[in-house]
Tab-separated table of C-alpha atoms in Angstrom:
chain	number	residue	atom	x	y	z
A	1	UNK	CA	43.061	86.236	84.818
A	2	UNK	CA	42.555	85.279	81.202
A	3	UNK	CA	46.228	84.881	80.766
A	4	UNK	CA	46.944	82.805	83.582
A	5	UNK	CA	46.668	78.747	82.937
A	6	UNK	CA	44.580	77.340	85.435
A	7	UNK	CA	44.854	73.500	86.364
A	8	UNK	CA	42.652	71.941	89.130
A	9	UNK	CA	43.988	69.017	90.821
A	10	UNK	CA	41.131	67.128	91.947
A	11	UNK	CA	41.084	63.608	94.177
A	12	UNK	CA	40.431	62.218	97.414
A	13	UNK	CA	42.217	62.330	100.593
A	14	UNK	CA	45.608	60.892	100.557
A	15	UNK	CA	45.509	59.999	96.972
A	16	UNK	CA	48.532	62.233	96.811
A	17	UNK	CA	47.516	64.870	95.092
A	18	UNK	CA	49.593	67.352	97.379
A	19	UNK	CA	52.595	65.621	96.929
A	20	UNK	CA	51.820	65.559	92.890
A	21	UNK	CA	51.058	69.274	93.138
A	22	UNK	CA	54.577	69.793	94.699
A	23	UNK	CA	56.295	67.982	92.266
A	24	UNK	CA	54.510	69.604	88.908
A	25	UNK	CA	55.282	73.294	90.873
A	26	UNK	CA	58.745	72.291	91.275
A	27	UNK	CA	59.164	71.005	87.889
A	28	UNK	CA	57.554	73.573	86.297
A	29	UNK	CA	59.649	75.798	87.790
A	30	UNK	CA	62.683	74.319	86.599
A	31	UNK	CA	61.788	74.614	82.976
A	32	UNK	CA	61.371	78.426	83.692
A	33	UNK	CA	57.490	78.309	83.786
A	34	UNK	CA	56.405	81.010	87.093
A	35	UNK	CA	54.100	79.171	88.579
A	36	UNK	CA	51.305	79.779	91.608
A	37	UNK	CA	49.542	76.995	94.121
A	38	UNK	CA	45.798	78.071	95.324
A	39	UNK	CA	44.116	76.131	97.909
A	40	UNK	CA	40.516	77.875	98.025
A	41	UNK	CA	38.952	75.015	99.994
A	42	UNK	CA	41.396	73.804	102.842
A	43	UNK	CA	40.416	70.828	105.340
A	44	UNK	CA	41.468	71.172	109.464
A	45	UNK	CA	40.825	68.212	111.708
A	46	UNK	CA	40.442	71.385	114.110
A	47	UNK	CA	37.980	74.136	114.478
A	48	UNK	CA	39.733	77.620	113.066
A	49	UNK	CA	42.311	75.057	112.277
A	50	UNK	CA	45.172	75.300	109.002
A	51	UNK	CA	45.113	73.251	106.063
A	52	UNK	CA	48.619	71.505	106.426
A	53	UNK	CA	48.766	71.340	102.749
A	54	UNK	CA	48.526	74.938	102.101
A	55	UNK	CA	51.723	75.182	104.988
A	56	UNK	CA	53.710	73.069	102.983
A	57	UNK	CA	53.250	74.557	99.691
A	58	UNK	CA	53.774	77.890	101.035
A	59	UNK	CA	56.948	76.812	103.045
A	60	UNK	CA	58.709	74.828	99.707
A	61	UNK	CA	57.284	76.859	97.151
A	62	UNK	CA	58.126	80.162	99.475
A	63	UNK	CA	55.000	82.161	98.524
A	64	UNK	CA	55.026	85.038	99.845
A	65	UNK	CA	51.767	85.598	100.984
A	66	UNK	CA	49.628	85.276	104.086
A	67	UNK	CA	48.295	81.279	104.828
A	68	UNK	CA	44.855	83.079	104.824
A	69	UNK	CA	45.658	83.862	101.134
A	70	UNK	CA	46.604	81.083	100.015
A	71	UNK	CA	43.564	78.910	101.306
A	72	UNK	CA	41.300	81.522	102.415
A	73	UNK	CA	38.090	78.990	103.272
A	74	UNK	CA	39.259	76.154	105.741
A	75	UNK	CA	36.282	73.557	106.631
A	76	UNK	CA	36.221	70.984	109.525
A	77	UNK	CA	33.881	68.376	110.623
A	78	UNK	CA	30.807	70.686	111.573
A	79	UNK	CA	31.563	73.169	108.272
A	80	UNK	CA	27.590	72.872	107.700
A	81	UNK	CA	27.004	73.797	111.409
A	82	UNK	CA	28.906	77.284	109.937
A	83	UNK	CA	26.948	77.259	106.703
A	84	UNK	CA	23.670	77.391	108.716
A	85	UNK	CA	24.945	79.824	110.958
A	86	UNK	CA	26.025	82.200	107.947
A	87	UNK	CA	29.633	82.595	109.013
A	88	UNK	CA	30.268	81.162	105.697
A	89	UNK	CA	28.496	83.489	103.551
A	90	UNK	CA	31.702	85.457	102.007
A	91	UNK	CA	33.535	82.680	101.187
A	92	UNK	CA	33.249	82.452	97.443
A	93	UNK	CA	34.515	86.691	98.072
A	94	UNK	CA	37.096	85.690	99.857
A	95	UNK	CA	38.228	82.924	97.576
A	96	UNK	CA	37.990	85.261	94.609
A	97	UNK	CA	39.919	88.172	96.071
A	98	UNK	CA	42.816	85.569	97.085
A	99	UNK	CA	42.930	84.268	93.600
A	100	UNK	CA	43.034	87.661	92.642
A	101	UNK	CA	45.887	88.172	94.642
A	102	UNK	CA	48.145	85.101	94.221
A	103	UNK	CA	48.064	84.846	90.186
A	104	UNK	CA	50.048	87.982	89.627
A	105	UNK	CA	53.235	87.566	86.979
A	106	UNK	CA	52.345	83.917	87.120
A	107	UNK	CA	52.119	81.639	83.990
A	108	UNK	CA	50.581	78.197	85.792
A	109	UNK	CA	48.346	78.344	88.563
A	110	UNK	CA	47.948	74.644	89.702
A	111	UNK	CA	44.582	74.828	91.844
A	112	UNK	CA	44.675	72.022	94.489
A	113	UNK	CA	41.029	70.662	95.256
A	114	UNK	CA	39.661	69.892	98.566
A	115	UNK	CA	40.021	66.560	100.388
A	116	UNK	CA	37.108	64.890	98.444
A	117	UNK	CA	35.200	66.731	95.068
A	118	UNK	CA	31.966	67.048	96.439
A	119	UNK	CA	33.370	68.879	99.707
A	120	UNK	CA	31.558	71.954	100.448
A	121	UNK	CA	28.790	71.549	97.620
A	122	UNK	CA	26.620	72.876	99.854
A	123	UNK	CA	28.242	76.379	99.833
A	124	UNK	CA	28.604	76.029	95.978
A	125	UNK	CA	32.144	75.993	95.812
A	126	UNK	CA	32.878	72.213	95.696
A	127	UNK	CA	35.484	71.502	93.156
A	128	UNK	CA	33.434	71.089	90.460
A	129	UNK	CA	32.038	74.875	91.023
A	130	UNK	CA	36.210	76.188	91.245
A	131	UNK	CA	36.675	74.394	88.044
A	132	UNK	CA	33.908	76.554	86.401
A	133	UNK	CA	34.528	79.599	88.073
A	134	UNK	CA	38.288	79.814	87.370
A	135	UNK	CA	37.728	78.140	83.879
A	136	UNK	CA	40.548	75.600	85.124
A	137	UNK	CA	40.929	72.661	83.476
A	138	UNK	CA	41.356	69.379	85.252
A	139	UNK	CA	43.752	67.138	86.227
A	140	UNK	CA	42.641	64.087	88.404
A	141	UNK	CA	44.588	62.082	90.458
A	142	UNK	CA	43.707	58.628	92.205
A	143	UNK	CA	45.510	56.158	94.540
A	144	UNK	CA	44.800	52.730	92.915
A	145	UNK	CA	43.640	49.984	95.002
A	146	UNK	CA	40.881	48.303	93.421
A	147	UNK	CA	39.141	48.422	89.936
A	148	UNK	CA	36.344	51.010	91.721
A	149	UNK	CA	39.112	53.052	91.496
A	150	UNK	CA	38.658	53.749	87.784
A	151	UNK	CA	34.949	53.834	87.815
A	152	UNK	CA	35.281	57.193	90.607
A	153	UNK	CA	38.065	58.743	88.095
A	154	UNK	CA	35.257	58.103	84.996
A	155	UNK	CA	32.695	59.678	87.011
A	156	UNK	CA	34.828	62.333	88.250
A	157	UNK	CA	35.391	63.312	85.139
A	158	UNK	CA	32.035	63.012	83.555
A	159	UNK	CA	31.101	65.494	86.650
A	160	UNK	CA	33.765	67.959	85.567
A	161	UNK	CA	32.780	68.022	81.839
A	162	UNK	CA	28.835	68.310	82.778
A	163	UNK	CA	29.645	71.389	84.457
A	164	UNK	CA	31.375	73.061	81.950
A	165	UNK	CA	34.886	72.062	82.641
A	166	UNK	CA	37.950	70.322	80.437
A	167	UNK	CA	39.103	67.265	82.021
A	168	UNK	CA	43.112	66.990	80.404
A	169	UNK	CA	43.353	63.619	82.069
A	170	UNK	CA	44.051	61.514	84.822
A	171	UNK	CA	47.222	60.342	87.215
A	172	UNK	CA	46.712	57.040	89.258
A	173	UNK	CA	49.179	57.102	92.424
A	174	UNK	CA	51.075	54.930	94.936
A	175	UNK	CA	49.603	52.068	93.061
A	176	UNK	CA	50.819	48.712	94.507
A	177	UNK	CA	53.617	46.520	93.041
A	178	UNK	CA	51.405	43.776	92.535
A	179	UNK	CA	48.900	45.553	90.491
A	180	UNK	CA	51.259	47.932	88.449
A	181	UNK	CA	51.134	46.016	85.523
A	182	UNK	CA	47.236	45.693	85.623
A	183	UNK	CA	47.081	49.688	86.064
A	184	UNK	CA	49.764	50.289	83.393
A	185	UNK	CA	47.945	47.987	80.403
A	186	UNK	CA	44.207	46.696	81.344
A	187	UNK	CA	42.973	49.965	83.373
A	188	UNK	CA	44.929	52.752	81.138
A	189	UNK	CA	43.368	51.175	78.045
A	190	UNK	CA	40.362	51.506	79.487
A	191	UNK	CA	40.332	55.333	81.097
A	192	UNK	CA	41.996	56.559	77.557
A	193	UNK	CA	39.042	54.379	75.508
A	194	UNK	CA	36.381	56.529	77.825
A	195	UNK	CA	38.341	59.756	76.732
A	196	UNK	CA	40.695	60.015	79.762
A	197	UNK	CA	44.814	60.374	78.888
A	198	UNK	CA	46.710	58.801	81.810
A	199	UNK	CA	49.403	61.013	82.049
A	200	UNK	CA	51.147	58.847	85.116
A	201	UNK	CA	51.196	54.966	86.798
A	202	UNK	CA	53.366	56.145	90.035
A	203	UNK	CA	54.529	52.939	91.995
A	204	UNK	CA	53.680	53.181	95.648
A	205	UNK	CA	56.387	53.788	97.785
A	206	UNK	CA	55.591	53.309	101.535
A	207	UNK	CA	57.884	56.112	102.640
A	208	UNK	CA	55.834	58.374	101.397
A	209	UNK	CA	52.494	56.683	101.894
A	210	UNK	CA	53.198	55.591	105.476
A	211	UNK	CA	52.525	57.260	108.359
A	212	UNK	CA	54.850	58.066	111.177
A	213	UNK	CA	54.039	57.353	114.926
A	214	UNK	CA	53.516	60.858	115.715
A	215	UNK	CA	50.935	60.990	113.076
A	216	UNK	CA	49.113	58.198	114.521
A	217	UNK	CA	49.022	59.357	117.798
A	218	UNK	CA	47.172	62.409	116.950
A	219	UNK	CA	44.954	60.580	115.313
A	220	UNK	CA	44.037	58.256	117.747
A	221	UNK	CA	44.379	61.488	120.790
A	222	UNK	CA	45.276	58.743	123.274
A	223	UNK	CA	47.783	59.166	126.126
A	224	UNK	CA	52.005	58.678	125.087
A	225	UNK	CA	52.864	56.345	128.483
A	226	UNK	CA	56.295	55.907	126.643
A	227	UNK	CA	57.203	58.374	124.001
A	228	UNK	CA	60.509	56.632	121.413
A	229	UNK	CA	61.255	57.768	117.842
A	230	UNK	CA	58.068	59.639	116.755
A	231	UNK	CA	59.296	60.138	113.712
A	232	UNK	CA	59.400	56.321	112.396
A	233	UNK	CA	57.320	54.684	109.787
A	234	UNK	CA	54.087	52.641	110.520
A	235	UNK	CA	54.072	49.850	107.246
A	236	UNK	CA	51.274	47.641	109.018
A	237	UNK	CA	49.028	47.060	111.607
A	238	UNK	CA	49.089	43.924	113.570
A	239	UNK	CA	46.165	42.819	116.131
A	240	UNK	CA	47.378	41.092	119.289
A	241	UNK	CA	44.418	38.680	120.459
A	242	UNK	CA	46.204	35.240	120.328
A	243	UNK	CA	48.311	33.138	123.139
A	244	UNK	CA	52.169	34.200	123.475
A	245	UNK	CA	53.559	31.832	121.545
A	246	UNK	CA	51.445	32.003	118.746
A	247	UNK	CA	51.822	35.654	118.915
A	248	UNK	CA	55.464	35.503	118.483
A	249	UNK	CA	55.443	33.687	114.804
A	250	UNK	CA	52.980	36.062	113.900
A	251	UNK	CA	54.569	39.556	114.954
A	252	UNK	CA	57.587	38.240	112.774
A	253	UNK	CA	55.646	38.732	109.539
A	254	UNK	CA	56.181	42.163	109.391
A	255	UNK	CA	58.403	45.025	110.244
A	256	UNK	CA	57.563	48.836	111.301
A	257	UNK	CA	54.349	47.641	112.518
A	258	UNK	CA	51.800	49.046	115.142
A	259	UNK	CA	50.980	46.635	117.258
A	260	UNK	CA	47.321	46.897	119.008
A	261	UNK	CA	46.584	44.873	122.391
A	262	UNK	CA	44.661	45.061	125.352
A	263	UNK	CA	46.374	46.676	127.991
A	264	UNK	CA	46.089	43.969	130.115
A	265	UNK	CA	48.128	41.566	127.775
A	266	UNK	CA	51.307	42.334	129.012
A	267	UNK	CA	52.905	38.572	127.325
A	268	UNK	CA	51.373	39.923	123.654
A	269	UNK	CA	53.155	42.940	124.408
A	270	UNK	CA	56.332	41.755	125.309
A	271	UNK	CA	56.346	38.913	122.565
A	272	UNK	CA	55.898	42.639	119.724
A	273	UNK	CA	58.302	44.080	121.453
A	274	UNK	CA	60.989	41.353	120.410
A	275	UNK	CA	60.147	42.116	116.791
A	276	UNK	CA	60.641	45.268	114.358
A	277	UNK	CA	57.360	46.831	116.204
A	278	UNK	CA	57.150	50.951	115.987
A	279	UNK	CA	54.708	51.523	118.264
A	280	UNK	CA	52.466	49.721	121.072
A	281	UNK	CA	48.355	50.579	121.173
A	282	UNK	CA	46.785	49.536	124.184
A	283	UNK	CA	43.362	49.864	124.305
A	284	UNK	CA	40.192	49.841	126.661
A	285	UNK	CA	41.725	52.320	128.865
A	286	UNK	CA	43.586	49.825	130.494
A	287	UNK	CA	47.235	50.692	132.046
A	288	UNK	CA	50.025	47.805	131.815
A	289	UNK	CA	52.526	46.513	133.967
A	290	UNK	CA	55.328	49.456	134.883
A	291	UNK	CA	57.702	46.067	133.080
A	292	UNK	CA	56.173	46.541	129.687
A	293	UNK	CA	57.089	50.445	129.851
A	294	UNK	CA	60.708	49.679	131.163
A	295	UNK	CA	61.230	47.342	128.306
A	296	UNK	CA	59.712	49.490	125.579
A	297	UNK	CA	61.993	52.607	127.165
A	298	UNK	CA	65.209	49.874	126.123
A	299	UNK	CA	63.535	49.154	122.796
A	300	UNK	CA	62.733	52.827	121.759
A	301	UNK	CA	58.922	52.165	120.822
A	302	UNK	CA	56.523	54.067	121.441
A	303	UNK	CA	53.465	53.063	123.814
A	304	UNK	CA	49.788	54.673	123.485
A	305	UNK	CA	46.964	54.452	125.610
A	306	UNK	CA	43.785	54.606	124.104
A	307	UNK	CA	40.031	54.472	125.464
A	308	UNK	CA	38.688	52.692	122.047
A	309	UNK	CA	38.198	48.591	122.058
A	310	UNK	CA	40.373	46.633	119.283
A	311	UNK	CA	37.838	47.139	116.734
A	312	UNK	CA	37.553	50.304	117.116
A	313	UNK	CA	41.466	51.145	117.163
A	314	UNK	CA	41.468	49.309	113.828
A	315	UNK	CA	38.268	51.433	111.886
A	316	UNK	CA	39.928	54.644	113.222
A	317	UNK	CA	43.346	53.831	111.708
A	318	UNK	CA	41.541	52.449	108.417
A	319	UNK	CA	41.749	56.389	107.814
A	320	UNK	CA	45.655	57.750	108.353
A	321	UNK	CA	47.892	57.961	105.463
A	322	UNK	CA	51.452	59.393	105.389
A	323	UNK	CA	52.062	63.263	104.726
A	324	UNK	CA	54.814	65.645	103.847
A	325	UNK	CA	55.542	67.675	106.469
A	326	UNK	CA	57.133	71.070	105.743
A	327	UNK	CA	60.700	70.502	105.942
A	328	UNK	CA	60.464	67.344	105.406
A	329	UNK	CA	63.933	67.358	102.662
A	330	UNK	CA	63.808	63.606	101.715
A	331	UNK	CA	60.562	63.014	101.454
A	332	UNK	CA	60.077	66.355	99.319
A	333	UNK	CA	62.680	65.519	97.192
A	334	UNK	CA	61.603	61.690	96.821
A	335	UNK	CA	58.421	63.135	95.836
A	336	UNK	CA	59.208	65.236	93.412
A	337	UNK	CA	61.767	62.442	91.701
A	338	UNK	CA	59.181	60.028	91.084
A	339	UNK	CA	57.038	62.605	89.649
A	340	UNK	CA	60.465	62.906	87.171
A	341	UNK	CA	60.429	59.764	86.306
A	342	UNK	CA	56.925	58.162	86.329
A	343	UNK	CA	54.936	60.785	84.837
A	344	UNK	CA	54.912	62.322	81.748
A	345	UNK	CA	55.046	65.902	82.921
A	346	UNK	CA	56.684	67.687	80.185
A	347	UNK	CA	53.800	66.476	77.498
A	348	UNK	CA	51.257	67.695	80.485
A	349	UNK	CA	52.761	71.205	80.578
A	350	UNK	CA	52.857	70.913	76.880
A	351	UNK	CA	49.939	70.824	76.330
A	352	UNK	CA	48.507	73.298	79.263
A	353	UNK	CA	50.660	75.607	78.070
A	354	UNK	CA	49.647	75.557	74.275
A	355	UNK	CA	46.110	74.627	75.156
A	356	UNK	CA	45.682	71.545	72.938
């Protein structure tokens, strides 16, 4: 184990770190370095569930070993309910025998965290306690969208280093155009002043970061009354509670949009439906004029039913983020290029691999 270079990705949930971990695996690779992915703490929106993260490494990286290997602890919502009962009490075993297991004749193990740092400190193996167990040292990685952002990568890493672990620096991700420049001078001066390198300033790019309509619908669970591309992009979510006509010159703003309106507003409805709209959410339960379905059929949009008010529709969605889905060969290989090209991954694996 000794021999094996351990890095642990840490960060939040879709600050990309999956689709970073990807791209240093496949990159790594490419220079001739054998490298390994370990998930020990996965995340399922379902009881018993997978960690879709762990499927997709395992799928592009083609490890050949069982999921329950290669993220042998997977948490959902009630994990503590589990903790209390004791059906948790061999998973730091488990975790060790599977790391056990996956870093044979590898040179790089990149250790992915869980979907926030602190998850599953109340088992003891929250990142922080992986770090020290595996003596990984740690690579953080952050979406960017307001100056908070730096202050939870500082105390991130001041976490990491309390604990006994090396923090090697810091990534921020699918940072927005408008605040690239800001993230690039201002905000790297001031994470590599505090002792953090920032080894990447990765540009968003809202085909990655987006999520499709499928996604969205299991999100929200509603009911598909009219089922078009699933597969297209949601950029923005629009709010239908104005007259038709003002409706109109505001659907026009954007493109690839979800739309959200009572079911009952069959004119709001209509009036998205004569814009670049990607989907229809209808909420309060409330079933629409067999009209609106006919037209959306014509249109190819989507149209879900949900029981939530507006409000509600809007908090929930606050939440999704776009994901890599295995198979998924252009948004792999986008990935992976703008790894290439805005990150400095070669002085990274430099200096893992000599251990400066």
């Amino acid at each position: 184990m000794s021999n094996v270079k351990k890095i642990l990705i840490s960060g939040v949930r879709y600050s990309g770190k999956t689709a970073v971990c990807l791209a240093l695996a496949s990159l790594f690779r490419e220079d001739g370095v054998k490298v390994g992915y370990f998930k020990p703490v996965g995340w399922s929106s379902k009881s018993k569930g997978i960690d879709e993260d762990a499927l997709l490494m395992k799928e592009t990286l083609g490890i050949d070993h069982p999921l329950e290997v290669i993220s042998p602890v997977v948490l959902d919502a009630y994990y503590l309910n589990r903790l209390y009962k004791g059906e948790l009490a061999d998973a730091e075993r488990r975790i060790e025998d599977a790391y056990q297991a996956l870093s044979r004749n590898v040179d790089v193990m990149l250790i992915e965290g869980a979907h926030a740092p602190v998850a599953f400190y109340s088992g003891r193996l929250s990142a922080f306690h992986i770090a020290g167990k595996f003596g990984a040292e740690v690579l953080i990685v952050n979406s960017f969208r307001s100056d908070l952002v730096l202050d939870d990568v500082l105390a991130q890493a001041e976490m990491f280093r309390l604990t006994g672990s090396r923090v090697i620096g810091a990534v921020f991700n699918n940072v927005p155009i408008i605040m690239l420049e800001k993230v690039k001078g201002m905000v790297r001066e001031i994470a590599e002043k505090n002792g953090i390198r920032v080894w990447g300033v990765i540009e968003e790019d809202r085909r990655l970061t987006s999520p499709t309509v499928e996604e969205i619908c299991n999100m929200l669970e509603g009911e598909i009354l009219e089922e078009g591309n699933m597969k297209r992009i949601v950029e923005d979510i629009f709010v239908g509670a104005m007259n038709v006509e003002a409706a109109l010159n505001y659907f026009r703003r954007g493109i690839n949009k979800a739309v959200i309106t009572g079911g009952d507003r069959m004119d709001v409805a209509l009036a998205a439906l004569e814009t670049d709209t990607s989907m229809l959410i209808l909420t309060g339960n409330l079933y629409p004029d067999v009209r609106l379905l006919a037209r959306a059929r014509e249109a190819g949009v989507t149209v879900i039913l949900v029981p939530y008010d507006t409000y509600t529709t809007v908090q929930k969605l606050e939440s999704v983020g776009g994901r890599i889905k295995p198979g998924d060969g252009k948004k792999i290989a986008l990935a992976i290029d703008k790894v290439k090209r805005e990150m400095n991954w070669r002085g990274l694996m430099k200096t893992v691999m000599e251990g400066k």
